[in-house]
Every structure is written in C-alpha cells, then in structure tokens.
Amino acid sequence: MTISFLDLPLEIRVQVYALTFGSGKVLLEVPYGENSACLIPRNSTFRTYTSRSSQLLRVNKMILVEAREVLYTNTTFHIFSHVFAGRLPTRTTDGHGCAPYIRHLIWQLDCDIMMRFYPEDLKIDVDHARRWKSLELHCRADTWQNSFLGESCDREAFIKGREQLIAYATEFQHVMSSPHLISQTAKLVEDRSQLDLGRLIVSLKRNRKCQGQDGILLG
C-alpha cells in the first residue's frame, strides 16, 4: 500500500518542513527619508535574497497552512528605515502581505533627531501582535551619540527618548502576554551594549532565556 506524505503524522511533516526551510533573516528597507507610521510598512523592499525555496507552499492548501507556519516561525523580519526626524510607528502595518504571518520582528530606525511619541496615538493590531514570539526595537539618533559618556550629546533628549521607547515597548508587552499563562508572558529586556553609539535596543521575547550578558530585564 502506497503511503502519501500527508498520511505521515503531523509531527513528522513539521520536521520535514523545518529541515526544508531551515532558519534565517530577511531585511526589508523603507524608502530613504520616508517616515512610515507602521512597524511593517507595505512599501518596504526586500533587500535579502535567500536560497530557501517556497515551492513547497504551492503543493496544496493543507501543506500551505502547515508549512507556512514553520517557515515564518523560523524567519526573522528586520525592518530598517533611515530618516532625518524619526518617529515611533503608531500602527502595526498598512497591509503588508507578510504581516499576518510574521512571528519574529526587528524594527530599526536611524535618524538625526527623535520626535516625541504620544501613547494615545498608538493603535496596535492585536491580532498581529499576539502572534509575535519576539519583537526588537532599535532606535539610534545622532543627538544621542556618546550619551553614555556624558557631554557630547543632548543628554536630556536621550533620557526622554529612552523613556519613550520603553513605554512604547510596554504597550506591546501587554498585548503579547497572556494573562492566563506564565509561559506566554513576554519579558521586556534592554540591551545597553550600544548606548555609547546613541543606539537604544529593547526586546520582547516569549519562552526564552531573557537575561544575557548585555541584557537588563525590565519587566
């Protein structure tokens, strides 16, 4: 009797998908100078080309549903933008095709100055954010550079920027955490290894060891 692939137990099929896709990172770049209001903007362009094939997703609908989850779970999406006056995004996405499936997201902003963030403007897409397993926020402003050393920066702007970024991440922490399961709590960690470069890094992670050599657990 012939046994088809779909006759195999789901656990084995998932292992096959994982071996087929492997793991990796893709870089998406926002057009230079464009200050997007979204973490995952639709007009961002893929800058990473990978040898991983997506042909398996086209076999049939069942394999698409099963394999797509494995592919996205093992892929980190890194969104990068460079502008003069930076702002923290107020929305999750404006319709990017990958947004509903992303599980690991890095959002990076390099700017000259950082504009003020108003929490009341933030509109989190709960359906998207609750699916995330990790979120990293990287912000660098020229006016913050060398702030860790003291005087060659706008220290007041740096302190306010750090407070804003942590408050911003905390909003996502509430959404990503389950009130019923401790194992589904997203831990907020600050990486202070690049403060002298004017770069702030905070991350939210589920089900992982959250405190490393350069990581300070904030909540």
Short mmCIF file of C-alpha atoms in Angstrom, two decimals, residues 88-174:
data_model
loop_
_atom_site.label_atom_id
_atom_site.label_comp_id
_atom_site.label_asym_id
_atom_site.label_seq_id
_atom_site.Cartn_x
_atom_site.Cartn_y
_atom_site.Cartn_z
CA LEU A 88 7.90 55.61 16.64
CA PRO A 89 5.24 53.94 14.46
CA THR A 90 1.64 54.31 15.57
CA ARG A 91 0.30 51.30 13.63
CA THR A 92 1.38 47.71 13.13
CA THR A 93 1.00 47.61 9.35
CA ASP A 94 -0.81 49.22 6.43
CA GLY A 95 -1.41 45.97 4.60
CA HIS A 96 1.97 44.30 4.03
CA GLY A 97 1.31 40.79 2.68
CA CYS A 98 3.62 39.08 5.17
CA ALA A 99 2.33 40.90 8.26
CA PRO A 100 -0.30 38.33 9.37
CA TYR A 101 2.29 35.53 9.43
CA ILE A 102 5.35 37.23 10.97
CA ARG A 103 6.44 35.69 14.28
CA HIS A 104 9.81 37.41 14.87
CA LEU A 105 10.24 41.11 14.12
CA ILE A 106 13.12 43.57 14.42
CA TRP A 107 12.27 47.22 13.78
CA GLN A 108 15.25 49.56 13.35
CA LEU A 109 15.29 53.33 12.96
CA ASP A 110 18.34 55.50 12.33
CA CYS A 111 17.68 59.25 12.44
CA ASP A 112 19.23 62.62 13.23
CA ILE A 113 16.68 63.59 15.84
CA MET A 114 13.84 61.69 17.51
CA MET A 115 10.39 63.23 17.66
CA ARG A 116 8.09 62.92 20.65
CA PHE A 117 5.83 59.89 20.95
CA TYR A 118 2.25 60.25 22.16
CA PRO A 119 0.89 56.96 23.59
CA GLU A 120 -2.69 57.91 22.74
CA ASP A 121 -1.76 57.82 19.03
CA LEU A 122 -0.72 54.16 19.16
CA LYS A 123 -3.15 51.74 17.52
CA ILE A 124 -1.85 48.17 17.91
CA ASP A 125 -3.31 45.47 15.67
CA VAL A 126 -3.95 42.96 18.43
CA ASP A 127 -4.45 40.03 16.04
CA HIS A 128 -0.95 40.55 14.61
CA ALA A 129 0.90 41.38 17.81
CA ARG A 130 -0.47 38.43 19.75
CA ARG A 131 1.11 36.07 17.22
CA TRP A 132 4.60 37.52 17.67
CA LYS A 133 7.11 35.39 19.54
CA SER A 134 9.67 38.20 19.69
CA LEU A 135 9.91 41.91 18.97
CA GLU A 136 13.08 44.02 19.00
CA LEU A 137 13.12 47.79 18.73
CA HIS A 138 16.37 49.56 17.71
CA CYS A 139 16.49 53.37 17.72
CA ARG A 140 19.55 55.50 17.04
CA ALA A 141 19.65 59.29 16.90
CA ASP A 142 22.70 61.42 16.14
CA THR A 143 21.81 63.70 19.06
CA TRP A 144 22.05 60.71 21.42
CA GLN A 145 25.53 59.62 20.39
CA ASN A 146 28.08 59.22 23.18
CA SER A 147 25.34 59.92 25.72
CA PHE A 148 26.68 57.11 27.87
CA LEU A 149 29.93 59.06 28.17
CA GLY A 150 28.26 62.32 29.05
CA GLU A 151 28.71 65.65 27.36
CA SER A 152 28.96 65.25 23.59
CA CYS A 153 25.24 64.68 23.18
CA ASP A 154 21.84 66.02 24.09
CA ARG A 155 21.52 64.00 27.26
CA GLU A 156 18.03 65.27 28.05
CA ALA A 157 16.82 64.15 24.63
CA PHE A 158 18.46 60.76 25.17
CA ILE A 159 16.76 60.25 28.54
CA LYS A 160 13.37 61.21 27.12
CA GLY A 161 13.94 59.01 24.08
CA ARG A 162 14.79 56.03 26.26
CA GLU A 163 11.71 56.58 28.43
CA GLN A 164 9.53 56.81 25.33
CA LEU A 165 10.95 53.63 23.77
CA ILE A 166 10.46 51.62 26.97
CA ALA A 167 6.91 52.95 27.36
CA TYR A 168 6.27 52.08 23.71
CA ALA A 169 7.57 48.53 24.16
CA THR A 170 5.49 48.12 27.31
CA GLU A 171 2.32 48.69 25.28
CA PHE A 172 3.25 45.75 23.06
CA GLN A 173 4.25 43.69 26.10
CA HIS A 174 0.68 43.89 27.41
#
